[in-house]
Amino acid sequence: MLRLVVPIVGAVVIGVPVVLLNLSVLGKQAEVETLITGETAVPTVLAEVGQELNKAIRNVSEEQKIKETFNKEEHNFSRLILIDQWFDIADVLKEGEPAPDESLHLLYATARAPQLLMRECPLMLETLARSCVTANADVAELSDGGFAVSGAMSYIPAEDLGEISLKGRVTKYEQELRIPEKGATRIEPADLEQAKRDVYESALAACDRIREKHGNCVIERIFVSYRSFSPTAPAQFHARIKMVWVGPEGLDQRSAKVDLAGVTQFAAVASTGGGILGGFSLSQIFGGDKSEKKKGPVILRGGGAYKNKSGRSGGRWLTPRKR
């Protein structure tokens, strides 16, 4: 009897996933063929079953993404504040620490970039976050000896995100806000902190307005770029904010959008799209060549440069800072 049961169980365990996979493929084939030619060679019953299976898979995936984005208990890659900035080796040295040999500059910059990015956390904690960590830091050396870092900060929202319902078919809708609306803005070094604060507060105000109409909203992405050619030169500053909310599937995107006029708390100084700078390149005006020279290794999730609570390197996250 046992000899008979084992093959049957094995056939079921292996066969069911294969059948589901084939149905999924047939459903996708039917969708593509119908889209291109208006008809399909896949039998109607198999096509309908396969398409329903694919819809169920997409719904599960979408629901998981929604849960991650609105999860206020832990960090994940669904909510990120992306930082793009230039810096010098002196920016990552401790007070009084001598500069390393030039051949080690890229190594130092790469290893300490996560800590450099953590300096962004206090402002985030004052405005929109209750916890903030460096999730990723990618460093590239510039041809003049400086460095560019593209970093990702994961954050846990401090504000109430509103109510979301996953009953029935729901989906994520998104809306963007750009600061300034076009191009970039010249920001003096002394005003940089306030400029970033204005961006975060504008994001909060925009999400509040979306929440008033749709019942929920979370800031999914904020991209902030500030590039200065020297510590005393103005930074070229711009930001993009992406907010998402959850609603019933099939809503018209255009009518669902919220009027965000007046939510921006940011006062632009001068656009670099023309006007004051005209047709000159920034390198012509400020001097230096900021083209990328070569990329260093990527520090992902804290990497080995810093240790987690257990004292082991390579932990999933750097130790969060909470308020």
PDB file of C-alpha atoms in Angstrom:
ATOM      1  CA  MET A   1       0.000   0.000   0.000  1.00  0.00           C
ATOM      2  CA  LEU A   2       2.810   2.384   0.985  1.00  0.00           C
ATOM      3  CA  ARG A   3       4.537   1.717  -2.350  1.00  0.00           C
ATOM      4  CA  LEU A   4       1.380   2.875  -4.101  1.00  0.00           C
ATOM      5  CA  VAL A   5       0.790   5.972  -1.932  1.00  0.00           C
ATOM      6  CA  VAL A   6       4.295   7.441  -2.273  1.00  0.00           C
ATOM      7  CA  PRO A   7       4.229   7.695  -6.107  1.00  0.00           C
ATOM      8  CA  ILE A   8       0.721   9.179  -5.999  1.00  0.00           C
ATOM      9  CA  VAL A   9       1.730  11.839  -3.456  1.00  0.00           C
ATOM     10  CA  GLY A  10       4.875  12.567  -5.452  1.00  0.00           C
ATOM     11  CA  ALA A  11       2.874  12.956  -8.650  1.00  0.00           C
ATOM     12  CA  VAL A  12       0.479  15.371  -6.942  1.00  0.00           C
ATOM     13  CA  VAL A  13       3.275  17.432  -5.362  1.00  0.00           C
ATOM     14  CA  ILE A  14       5.125  17.748  -8.659  1.00  0.00           C
ATOM     15  CA  GLY A  15       2.146  17.746 -10.995  1.00  0.00           C
ATOM     16  CA  VAL A  16      -0.006  20.489  -9.455  1.00  0.00           C
ATOM     17  CA  PRO A  17       2.643  23.242  -9.722  1.00  0.00           C
ATOM     18  CA  VAL A  18       3.388  22.169 -13.304  1.00  0.00           C
ATOM     19  CA  VAL A  19      -0.300  22.347 -14.225  1.00  0.00           C
ATOM     20  CA  LEU A  20      -0.652  25.788 -12.631  1.00  0.00           C
ATOM     21  CA  LEU A  21       2.462  27.013 -14.425  1.00  0.00           C
ATOM     22  CA  ASN A  22       1.131  25.778 -17.765  1.00  0.00           C
ATOM     23  CA  LEU A  23      -2.241  27.425 -17.143  1.00  0.00           C
ATOM     24  CA  SER A  24      -0.496  30.686 -16.294  1.00  0.00           C
ATOM     25  CA  VAL A  25       1.562  30.539 -19.499  1.00  0.00           C
ATOM     26  CA  LEU A  26      -1.523  29.760 -21.589  1.00  0.00           C
ATOM     27  CA  GLY A  27      -3.387  32.644 -19.990  1.00  0.00           C
ATOM     28  CA  LYS A  28      -0.546  35.042 -20.795  1.00  0.00           C
ATOM     29  CA  GLN A  29      -0.295  33.679 -24.349  1.00  0.00           C
ATOM     30  CA  ALA A  30      -4.018  34.258 -24.864  1.00  0.00           C
ATOM     31  CA  GLU A  31      -3.730  37.844 -23.588  1.00  0.00           C
ATOM     32  CA  VAL A  32      -0.827  38.664 -25.911  1.00  0.00           C
ATOM     33  CA  GLU A  33      -2.331  37.000 -28.986  1.00  0.00           C
ATOM     34  CA  THR A  34      -5.706  38.663 -28.442  1.00  0.00           C
ATOM     35  CA  LEU A  35      -4.026  42.024 -28.018  1.00  0.00           C
ATOM     36  CA  ILE A  36      -2.060  41.657 -31.265  1.00  0.00           C
ATOM     37  CA  THR A  37      -4.447  39.803 -33.593  1.00  0.00           C
ATOM     38  CA  GLY A  38      -7.817  39.985 -31.852  1.00  0.00           C
ATOM     39  CA  GLU A  39      -7.996  36.208 -31.430  1.00  0.00           C
ATOM     40  CA  THR A  40      -6.053  33.357 -29.832  1.00  0.00           C
ATOM     41  CA  ALA A  41      -5.251  29.723 -30.573  1.00  0.00           C
ATOM     42  CA  VAL A  42      -5.584  28.827 -26.889  1.00  0.00           C
ATOM     43  CA  PRO A  43      -8.865  26.988 -26.131  1.00  0.00           C
ATOM     44  CA  THR A  44     -11.373  29.352 -24.507  1.00  0.00           C
ATOM     45  CA  VAL A  45     -11.716  27.411 -21.247  1.00  0.00           C
ATOM     46  CA  LEU A  46      -7.949  27.154 -20.711  1.00  0.00           C
ATOM     47  CA  ALA A  47      -7.457  30.805 -21.655  1.00  0.00           C
ATOM     48  CA  GLU A  48     -10.089  31.978 -19.151  1.00  0.00           C
ATOM     49  CA  VAL A  49      -8.754  29.772 -16.339  1.00  0.00           C
ATOM     50  CA  GLY A  50      -5.180  30.887 -17.042  1.00  0.00           C
ATOM     51  CA  GLN A  51      -6.133  34.570 -17.096  1.00  0.00           C
ATOM     52  CA  GLU A  52      -8.034  34.278 -13.814  1.00  0.00           C
ATOM     53  CA  LEU A  53      -5.024  32.525 -12.284  1.00  0.00           C
ATOM     54  CA  ASN A  54      -2.735  35.333 -13.437  1.00  0.00           C
ATOM     55  CA  LYS A  55      -5.097  37.933 -11.974  1.00  0.00           C
ATOM     56  CA  ALA A  56      -5.041  36.109  -8.641  1.00  0.00           C
ATOM     57  CA  ILE A  57      -1.227  36.038  -8.682  1.00  0.00           C
ATOM     58  CA  ARG A  58      -1.079  39.761  -9.479  1.00  0.00           C
ATOM     59  CA  ASN A  59      -3.562  40.537  -6.707  1.00  0.00           C
ATOM     60  CA  VAL A  60      -1.481  38.643  -4.133  1.00  0.00           C
ATOM     61  CA  SER A  61       1.676  40.441  -5.278  1.00  0.00           C
ATOM     62  CA  GLU A  62      -0.054  43.839  -5.223  1.00  0.00           C
ATOM     63  CA  GLU A  63      -1.479  43.174  -1.767  1.00  0.00           C
ATOM     64  CA  GLN A  64       1.981  42.264  -0.460  1.00  0.00           C
ATOM     65  CA  LYS A  65       3.461  45.485  -1.869  1.00  0.00           C
ATOM     66  CA  ILE A  66       0.686  47.517  -0.266  1.00  0.00           C
ATOM     67  CA  LYS A  67       1.254  45.880   3.119  1.00  0.00           C
ATOM     68  CA  GLU A  68       4.986  46.622   2.930  1.00  0.00           C
ATOM     69  CA  THR A  69       4.481  50.232   1.898  1.00  0.00           C
ATOM     70  CA  PHE A  70       2.022  50.920   4.731  1.00  0.00           C
ATOM     71  CA  ASN A  71       3.877  48.843   7.350  1.00  0.00           C
ATOM     72  CA  LYS A  72       4.816  51.173  10.219  1.00  0.00           C
ATOM     73  CA  GLU A  73       6.504  48.481  12.311  1.00  0.00           C
ATOM     74  CA  GLU A  74       9.669  47.782  10.342  1.00  0.00           C
ATOM     75  CA  HIS A  75      12.014  49.128   7.696  1.00  0.00           C
ATOM     76  CA  ASN A  76      11.826  47.925   4.107  1.00  0.00           C
ATOM     77  CA  PHE A  77      12.732  49.031   0.603  1.00  0.00           C
ATOM     78  CA  SER A  78       9.169  50.164  -0.146  1.00  0.00           C
ATOM     79  CA  ARG A  79       9.686  53.557   1.530  1.00  0.00           C
ATOM     80  CA  LEU A  80      12.920  55.356   0.718  1.00  0.00           C
ATOM     81  CA  ILE A  81      14.414  58.819   0.838  1.00  0.00           C
ATOM     82  CA  LEU A  82      17.035  58.949  -1.897  1.00  0.00           C
ATOM     83  CA  ILE A  83      19.997  61.290  -1.466  1.00  0.00           C
ATOM     84  CA  ASP A  84      22.318  62.364  -4.276  1.00  0.00           C
ATOM     85  CA  GLN A  85      25.205  64.561  -3.150  1.00  0.00           C
ATOM     86  CA  TRP A  86      28.881  65.345  -3.702  1.00  0.00           C
ATOM     87  CA  PHE A  87      31.431  65.369  -0.901  1.00  0.00           C
ATOM     88  CA  ASP A  88      35.161  65.542  -0.207  1.00  0.00           C
ATOM     89  CA  ILE A  89      37.320  63.169   1.827  1.00  0.00           C
ATOM     90  CA  ALA A  90      37.374  65.743   4.656  1.00  0.00           C
ATOM     91  CA  ASP A  91      33.601  65.289   5.062  1.00  0.00           C
ATOM     92  CA  VAL A  92      34.011  61.689   6.250  1.00  0.00           C
ATOM     93  CA  LEU A  93      37.006  62.183   8.558  1.00  0.00           C
ATOM     94  CA  LYS A  94      36.628  62.579  12.311  1.00  0.00           C
ATOM     95  CA  GLU A  95      37.635  65.848  13.914  1.00  0.00           C
ATOM     96  CA  GLY A  96      41.428  66.034  13.979  1.00  0.00           C
ATOM     97  CA  GLU A  97      41.822  62.822  11.965  1.00  0.00           C
ATOM     98  CA  PRO A  98      44.593  63.124   9.358  1.00  0.00           C
ATOM     99  CA  ALA A  99      43.668  62.486   5.744  1.00  0.00           C
ATOM    100  CA  PRO A 100      44.704  59.028   4.481  1.00  0.00           C
ATOM    101  CA  ASP A 101      47.021  58.491   1.550  1.00  0.00           C
ATOM    102  CA  GLU A 102      45.339  59.549  -1.684  1.00  0.00           C
ATOM    103  CA  SER A 103      45.325  55.949  -2.906  1.00  0.00           C
ATOM    104  CA  LEU A 104      42.986  55.098   0.001  1.00  0.00           C
ATOM    105  CA  HIS A 105      40.534  57.968  -0.494  1.00  0.00           C
ATOM    106  CA  LEU A 106      37.981  55.910  -2.444  1.00  0.00           C
ATOM    107  CA  LEU A 107      38.128  53.104   0.122  1.00  0.00           C
ATOM    108  CA  TYR A 108      37.590  55.559   2.994  1.00  0.00           C
ATOM    109  CA  ALA A 109      34.788  57.338   1.150  1.00  0.00           C
ATOM    110  CA  THR A 110      33.008  54.075   0.371  1.00  0.00           C
ATOM    111  CA  ALA A 111      33.350  52.647   3.876  1.00  0.00           C
ATOM    112  CA  ARG A 112      32.150  55.821   5.574  1.00  0.00           C
ATOM    113  CA  ALA A 113      29.431  56.883   3.159  1.00  0.00           C
ATOM    114  CA  PRO A 114      26.673  55.136   5.189  1.00  0.00           C
ATOM    115  CA  GLN A 115      27.679  57.161   8.253  1.00  0.00           C
ATOM    116  CA  LEU A 116      27.767  60.337   6.155  1.00  0.00           C
ATOM    117  CA  LEU A 117      24.201  59.636   5.046  1.00  0.00           C
ATOM    118  CA  MET A 118      23.112  59.038   8.640  1.00  0.00           C
ATOM    119  CA  ARG A 119      23.688  62.762   9.193  1.00  0.00           C
ATOM    120  CA  GLU A 120      20.457  63.210   7.231  1.00  0.00           C
ATOM    121  CA  CYS A 121      18.480  61.351   9.899  1.00  0.00           C
ATOM    122  CA  PRO A 122      18.057  64.079  12.564  1.00  0.00           C
ATOM    123  CA  LEU A 123      16.141  66.310  10.148  1.00  0.00           C
ATOM    124  CA  MET A 124      14.011  63.379   8.992  1.00  0.00           C
ATOM    125  CA  LEU A 125      13.216  62.542  12.616  1.00  0.00           C
ATOM    126  CA  GLU A 126      12.195  66.144  13.268  1.00  0.00           C
ATOM    127  CA  THR A 127       9.788  66.177  10.333  1.00  0.00           C
ATOM    128  CA  LEU A 128       8.422  62.942   8.878  1.00  0.00           C
ATOM    129  CA  ALA A 129      10.068  59.878  10.468  1.00  0.00           C
ATOM    130  CA  ARG A 130      10.191  58.080  13.787  1.00  0.00           C
ATOM    131  CA  SER A 131      13.042  55.825  12.660  1.00  0.00           C
ATOM    132  CA  CYS A 132      15.699  56.220   9.979  1.00  0.00           C
ATOM    133  CA  VAL A 133      18.517  53.980   8.676  1.00  0.00           C
ATOM    134  CA  THR A 134      20.937  53.866   5.772  1.00  0.00           C
ATOM    135  CA  ALA A 135      19.723  51.155   3.409  1.00  0.00           C
ATOM    136  CA  ASN A 136      22.191  51.606   0.567  1.00  0.00           C
ATOM    137  CA  ALA A 137      25.180  53.768  -0.396  1.00  0.00           C
ATOM    138  CA  ASP A 138      26.798  53.753  -3.826  1.00  0.00           C
ATOM    139  CA  VAL A 139      29.980  55.856  -4.097  1.00  0.00           C
ATOM    140  CA  ALA A 140      31.745  57.031  -7.250  1.00  0.00           C
ATOM    141  CA  GLU A 141      34.994  58.990  -7.487  1.00  0.00           C
ATOM    142  CA  LEU A 142      34.889  62.260  -9.430  1.00  0.00           C
ATOM    143  CA  SER A 143      37.692  63.344 -11.716  1.00  0.00           C
ATOM    144  CA  ASP A 144      38.713  66.257  -9.463  1.00  0.00           C
ATOM    145  CA  GLY A 145      39.277  63.980  -6.455  1.00  0.00           C
ATOM    146  CA  GLY A 146      35.868  64.468  -4.868  1.00  0.00           C
ATOM    147  CA  PHE A 147      33.115  61.867  -4.562  1.00  0.00           C
ATOM    148  CA  ALA A 148      29.465  61.389  -5.424  1.00  0.00           C
ATOM    149  CA  VAL A 149      27.200  59.275  -3.256  1.00  0.00           C
ATOM    150  CA  SER A 150      23.791  57.970  -4.256  1.00  0.00           C
ATOM    151  CA  GLY A 151      22.204  56.764  -1.066  1.00  0.00           C
ATOM    152  CA  ALA A 152      18.895  55.340   0.092  1.00  0.00           C
ATOM    153  CA  MET A 153      17.499  56.007   3.546  1.00  0.00           C
ATOM    154  CA  SER A 154      14.722  53.757   4.779  1.00  0.00           C
ATOM    155  CA  TYR A 155      12.296  55.416   7.167  1.00  0.00           C
ATOM    156  CA  ILE A 156       9.280  54.555   9.292  1.00  0.00           C
ATOM    157  CA  PRO A 157       6.603  57.271   9.047  1.00  0.00           C
ATOM    158  CA  ALA A 158       5.733  59.245  12.156  1.00  0.00           C
ATOM    159  CA  GLU A 159       2.312  60.407  10.951  1.00  0.00           C
ATOM    160  CA  ASP A 160      -0.939  58.455  10.815  1.00  0.00           C
ATOM    161  CA  LEU A 161      -1.212  56.983   7.307  1.00  0.00           C
ATOM    162  CA  GLY A 162      -4.985  56.585   7.383  1.00  0.00           C
ATOM    163  CA  GLU A 163      -7.176  53.538   6.894  1.00  0.00           C
ATOM    164  CA  ILE A 164      -6.634  51.035   4.098  1.00  0.00           C
ATOM    165  CA  SER A 165      -8.950  48.193   3.175  1.00  0.00           C
ATOM    166  CA  LEU A 166      -7.698  45.152   1.290  1.00  0.00           C
ATOM    167  CA  LYS A 167     -11.196  43.755   0.776  1.00  0.00           C
ATOM    168  CA  GLY A 168     -12.054  43.239  -2.856  1.00  0.00           C
ATOM    169  CA  ARG A 169      -9.688  44.297  -5.605  1.00  0.00           C
ATOM    170  CA  VAL A 170      -7.607  47.303  -4.642  1.00  0.00           C
ATOM    171  CA  THR A 171      -4.551  48.927  -6.126  1.00  0.00           C
ATOM    172  CA  LYS A 172      -1.958  51.594  -5.410  1.00  0.00           C
ATOM    173  CA  TYR A 173      -2.341  54.995  -7.010  1.00  0.00           C
ATOM    174  CA  GLU A 174       0.471  57.513  -7.096  1.00  0.00           C
ATOM    175  CA  GLN A 175       0.994  61.224  -7.456  1.00  0.00           C
ATOM    176  CA  GLU A 176       4.225  63.214  -7.816  1.00  0.00           C
ATOM    177  CA  LEU A 177       5.368  66.617  -6.650  1.00  0.00           C
ATOM    178  CA  ARG A 178       8.523  68.299  -7.981  1.00  0.00           C
ATOM    179  CA  ILE A 179      10.484  70.999  -6.180  1.00  0.00           C
ATOM    180  CA  PRO A 180      11.064  73.270  -7.962  1.00  0.00           C
ATOM    181  CA  GLU A 181       8.459  72.440 -10.597  1.00  0.00           C
ATOM    182  CA  LYS A 182      11.080  72.613 -13.373  1.00  0.00           C
ATOM    183  CA  GLY A 183      14.864  72.450 -13.417  1.00  0.00           C
ATOM    184  CA  ALA A 184      16.899  73.031 -10.279  1.00  0.00           C
ATOM    185  CA  THR A 185      17.458  75.837  -7.795  1.00  0.00           C
ATOM    186  CA  ARG A 186      20.600  77.496  -6.489  1.00  0.00           C
ATOM    187  CA  ILE A 187      20.765  77.131  -2.712  1.00  0.00           C
ATOM    188  CA  GLU A 188      23.401  78.802  -0.561  1.00  0.00           C
ATOM    189  CA  PRO A 189      25.156  76.427   1.898  1.00  0.00           C
ATOM    190  CA  ALA A 190      23.601  78.246   4.860  1.00  0.00           C
ATOM    191  CA  ASP A 191      20.103  77.615   3.444  1.00  0.00           C
ATOM    192  CA  LEU A 192      20.538  73.948   2.529  1.00  0.00           C
ATOM    193  CA  GLU A 193      19.177  72.527   5.787  1.00  0.00           C
ATOM    194  CA  GLN A 194      16.058  74.690   5.544  1.00  0.00           C
ATOM    195  CA  ALA A 195      15.594  73.703   1.889  1.00  0.00           C
ATOM    196  CA  LYS A 196      15.528  70.011   2.826  1.00  0.00           C
ATOM    197  CA  ARG A 197      13.174  70.729   5.726  1.00  0.00           C
ATOM    198  CA  ASP A 198      10.852  72.542   3.314  1.00  0.00           C
ATOM    199  CA  VAL A 199      10.846  69.500   1.005  1.00  0.00           C
ATOM    200  CA  TYR A 200       9.921  67.107   3.823  1.00  0.00           C
ATOM    201  CA  GLU A 201       7.203  69.420   5.143  1.00  0.00           C
ATOM    202  CA  SER A 202       5.836  69.890   1.618  1.00  0.00           C
ATOM    203  CA  ALA A 203       5.651  66.101   1.264  1.00  0.00           C
ATOM    204  CA  LEU A 204       3.717  65.850   4.530  1.00  0.00           C
ATOM    205  CA  ALA A 205       1.313  68.607   3.492  1.00  0.00           C
ATOM    206  CA  ALA A 206       0.724  66.980   0.100  1.00  0.00           C
ATOM    207  CA  CYS A 207       0.043  63.579   1.659  1.00  0.00           C
ATOM    208  CA  ASP A 208      -2.348  65.182   4.167  1.00  0.00           C
ATOM    209  CA  ARG A 209      -4.348  66.628   1.291  1.00  0.00           C
ATOM    210  CA  ILE A 210      -4.447  63.265  -0.510  1.00  0.00           C
ATOM    211  CA  ARG A 211      -5.507  61.600   2.731  1.00  0.00           C
ATOM    212  CA  GLU A 212      -8.401  64.049   3.087  1.00  0.00           C
ATOM    213  CA  LYS A 213      -9.794  62.900  -0.271  1.00  0.00           C
ATOM    214  CA  HIS A 214      -8.897  59.208  -0.364  1.00  0.00           C
ATOM    215  CA  GLY A 215      -8.579  58.238   3.311  1.00  0.00           C
ATOM    216  CA  ASN A 216      -4.938  57.150   3.243  1.00  0.00           C
ATOM    217  CA  CYS A 217      -1.542  58.203   1.926  1.00  0.00           C
ATOM    218  CA  VAL A 218       2.124  57.396   2.456  1.00  0.00           C
ATOM    219  CA  ILE A 219       5.259  59.082   1.146  1.00  0.00           C
ATOM    220  CA  GLU A 220       6.837  56.271  -0.864  1.00  0.00           C
ATOM    221  CA  ARG A 221       9.830  58.130  -2.336  1.00  0.00           C
ATOM    222  CA  ILE A 222      11.606  61.414  -1.843  1.00  0.00           C
ATOM    223  CA  PHE A 223      14.568  62.084  -4.109  1.00  0.00           C
ATOM    224  CA  VAL A 224      16.782  64.972  -3.008  1.00  0.00           C
ATOM    225  CA  SER A 225      19.758  66.113  -5.069  1.00  0.00           C
ATOM    226  CA  TYR A 226      22.178  68.819  -3.987  1.00  0.00           C
ATOM    227  CA  ARG A 227      25.514  69.198  -5.696  1.00  0.00           C
ATOM    228  CA  SER A 228      27.964  71.885  -4.666  1.00  0.00           C
ATOM    229  CA  PHE A 229      31.305  72.503  -6.359  1.00  0.00           C
ATOM    230  CA  SER A 230      32.873  73.691  -3.107  1.00  0.00           C
ATOM    231  CA  PRO A 231      31.814  74.088   0.542  1.00  0.00           C
ATOM    232  CA  THR A 232      31.183  77.791  -0.077  1.00  0.00           C
ATOM    233  CA  ALA A 233      29.519  77.548  -3.510  1.00  0.00           C
ATOM    234  CA  PRO A 234      25.736  77.367  -3.975  1.00  0.00           C
ATOM    235  CA  ALA A 235      24.301  73.861  -4.290  1.00  0.00           C
ATOM    236  CA  GLN A 236      22.276  72.864  -7.343  1.00  0.00           C
ATOM    237  CA  PHE A 237      19.149  71.614  -5.608  1.00  0.00           C
ATOM    238  CA  HIS A 238      16.023  69.791  -6.728  1.00  0.00           C
ATOM    239  CA  ALA A 239      13.644  67.223  -5.266  1.00  0.00           C
ATOM    240  CA  ARG A 240      10.935  64.791  -6.382  1.00  0.00           C
ATOM    241  CA  ILE A 241       8.278  63.394  -4.086  1.00  0.00           C
ATOM    242  CA  LYS A 242       6.112  60.355  -4.856  1.00  0.00           C
ATOM    243  CA  MET A 243       3.075  59.707  -2.692  1.00  0.00           C
ATOM    244  CA  VAL A 244       0.849  56.644  -2.939  1.00  0.00           C
ATOM    245  CA  TRP A 245      -2.619  55.813  -1.702  1.00  0.00           C
ATOM    246  CA  VAL A 246      -4.810  52.713  -1.881  1.00  0.00           C
ATOM    247  CA  GLY A 247      -8.242  52.590  -3.471  1.00  0.00           C
ATOM    248  CA  PRO A 248     -10.600  50.345  -5.450  1.00  0.00           C
ATOM    249  CA  GLU A 249      -9.213  48.931  -8.670  1.00  0.00           C
ATOM    250  CA  GLY A 250     -10.174  50.672 -11.890  1.00  0.00           C
ATOM    251  CA  LEU A 251     -10.454  54.301 -10.781  1.00  0.00           C
ATOM    252  CA  ASP A 252      -9.723  56.914 -13.421  1.00  0.00           C
ATOM    253  CA  GLN A 253      -6.189  58.147 -12.696  1.00  0.00           C
ATOM    254  CA  ARG A 254      -6.867  61.689 -13.882  1.00  0.00           C
ATOM    255  CA  SER A 255      -9.984  62.291 -11.800  1.00  0.00           C
ATOM    256  CA  ALA A 256      -8.415  60.560  -8.792  1.00  0.00           C
ATOM    257  CA  LYS A 257      -5.497  63.007  -8.685  1.00  0.00           C
ATOM    258  CA  VAL A 258      -5.595  65.611  -5.945  1.00  0.00           C
ATOM    259  CA  ASP A 259      -5.010  69.322  -6.509  1.00  0.00           C
ATOM    260  CA  LEU A 260      -1.739  70.012  -4.684  1.00  0.00           C
ATOM    261  CA  ALA A 261      -1.599  73.731  -5.438  1.00  0.00           C
ATOM    262  CA  GLY A 262      -0.230  75.686  -2.510  1.00  0.00           C
ATOM    263  CA  VAL A 263       1.184  72.741  -0.536  1.00  0.00           C
ATOM    264  CA  THR A 264       4.803  73.495  -1.447  1.00  0.00           C
ATOM    265  CA  GLN A 265       6.601  75.265   1.381  1.00  0.00           C
ATOM    266  CA  PHE A 266       9.686  75.869  -0.761  1.00  0.00           C
ATOM    267  CA  ALA A 267      10.896  79.290  -1.962  1.00  0.00           C
ATOM    268  CA  ALA A 268      13.098  78.897  -5.065  1.00  0.00           C
ATOM    269  CA  VAL A 269      16.151  81.167  -5.326  1.00  0.00           C
ATOM    270  CA  ALA A 270      17.043  80.907  -9.016  1.00  0.00           C
ATOM    271  CA  SER A 271      16.360  78.243 -11.623  1.00  0.00           C
ATOM    272  CA  THR A 272      19.383  76.734 -13.378  1.00  0.00           C
ATOM    273  CA  GLY A 273      17.300  75.994 -16.472  1.00  0.00           C
ATOM    274  CA  GLY A 274      18.220  79.405 -17.901  1.00  0.00           C
ATOM    275  CA  GLY A 275      18.006  82.983 -16.696  1.00  0.00           C
ATOM    276  CA  ILE A 276      20.925  83.812 -14.424  1.00  0.00           C
ATOM    277  CA  LEU A 277      23.176  81.013 -15.621  1.00  0.00           C
ATOM    278  CA  GLY A 278      22.162  81.342 -19.264  1.00  0.00           C
ATOM    279  CA  GLY A 279      23.886  78.841 -21.506  1.00  0.00           C
ATOM    280  CA  PHE A 280      27.032  78.412 -19.403  1.00  0.00           C
ATOM    281  CA  SER A 281      27.897  75.047 -17.936  1.00  0.00           C
ATOM    282  CA  LEU A 282      28.287  74.865 -14.177  1.00  0.00           C
ATOM    283  CA  SER A 283      31.922  73.809 -14.503  1.00  0.00           C
ATOM    284  CA  GLN A 284      32.621  76.951 -16.512  1.00  0.00           C
ATOM    285  CA  ILE A 285      31.134  79.116 -13.796  1.00  0.00           C
ATOM    286  CA  PHE A 286      32.412  77.420 -10.651  1.00  0.00           C
ATOM    287  CA  GLY A 287      35.490  75.660 -12.000  1.00  0.00           C
ATOM    288  CA  GLY A 288      36.459  72.019 -11.722  1.00  0.00           C
ATOM    289  CA  ASP A 289      35.311  68.939 -13.550  1.00  0.00           C
ATOM    290  CA  LYS A 290      32.745  66.815 -11.743  1.00  0.00           C
ATOM    291  CA  SER A 291      32.445  64.018 -14.273  1.00  0.00           C
ATOM    292  CA  GLU A 292      32.532  60.564 -12.740  1.00  0.00           C
ATOM    293  CA  LYS A 293      35.896  58.875 -12.810  1.00  0.00           C
ATOM    294  CA  LYS A 294      35.297  55.396 -11.459  1.00  0.00           C
ATOM    295  CA  LYS A 295      32.869  53.683  -9.177  1.00  0.00           C
ATOM    296  CA  GLY A 296      33.716  52.103  -5.874  1.00  0.00           C
ATOM    297  CA  PRO A 297      32.083  49.053  -4.321  1.00  0.00           C
ATOM    298  CA  VAL A 298      28.469  49.318  -3.195  1.00  0.00           C
ATOM    299  CA  ILE A 299      27.648  49.259   0.507  1.00  0.00           C
ATOM    300  CA  LEU A 300      24.287  47.477   0.698  1.00  0.00           C
ATOM    301  CA  ARG A 301      22.210  47.278   3.872  1.00  0.00           C
ATOM    302  CA  GLY A 302      25.074  48.488   5.998  1.00  0.00           C
ATOM    303  CA  GLY A 303      27.588  46.112   4.423  1.00  0.00           C
ATOM    304  CA  GLY A 304      30.695  45.456   6.488  1.00  0.00           C
ATOM    305  CA  ALA A 305      31.581  49.059   7.254  1.00  0.00           C
ATOM    306  CA  TYR A 306      29.385  49.237  10.341  1.00  0.00           C
ATOM    307  CA  LYS A 307      28.095  46.674  12.785  1.00  0.00           C
ATOM    308  CA  ASN A 308      24.558  45.850  13.818  1.00  0.00           C
ATOM    309  CA  LYS A 309      23.277  45.402  17.376  1.00  0.00           C
ATOM    310  CA  SER A 310      24.701  41.892  17.620  1.00  0.00           C
ATOM    311  CA  GLY A 311      28.170  43.224  16.816  1.00  0.00           C
ATOM    312  CA  ARG A 312      28.399  41.330  13.533  1.00  0.00           C
ATOM    313  CA  SER A 313      29.032  43.058  10.256  1.00  0.00           C
ATOM    314  CA  GLY A 314      26.756  42.478   7.293  1.00  0.00           C
ATOM    315  CA  GLY A 315      23.550  42.860   9.292  1.00  0.00           C
ATOM    316  CA  ARG A 316      20.365  43.623   7.436  1.00  0.00           C
ATOM    317  CA  TRP A 317      20.160  47.181   8.739  1.00  0.00           C
ATOM    318  CA  LEU A 318      22.316  49.641  10.575  1.00  0.00           C
ATOM    319  CA  THR A 319      21.054  50.366  14.073  1.00  0.00           C
ATOM    320  CA  PRO A 320      18.013  52.654  13.652  1.00  0.00           C
ATOM    321  CA  ARG A 321      17.872  56.048  15.282  1.00  0.00           C
ATOM    322  CA  LYS A 322      14.516  56.598  16.955  1.00  0.00           C
ATOM    323  CA  ARG A 323      12.955  59.632  18.502  1.00  0.00           C
TER     324      ARG A 323
END
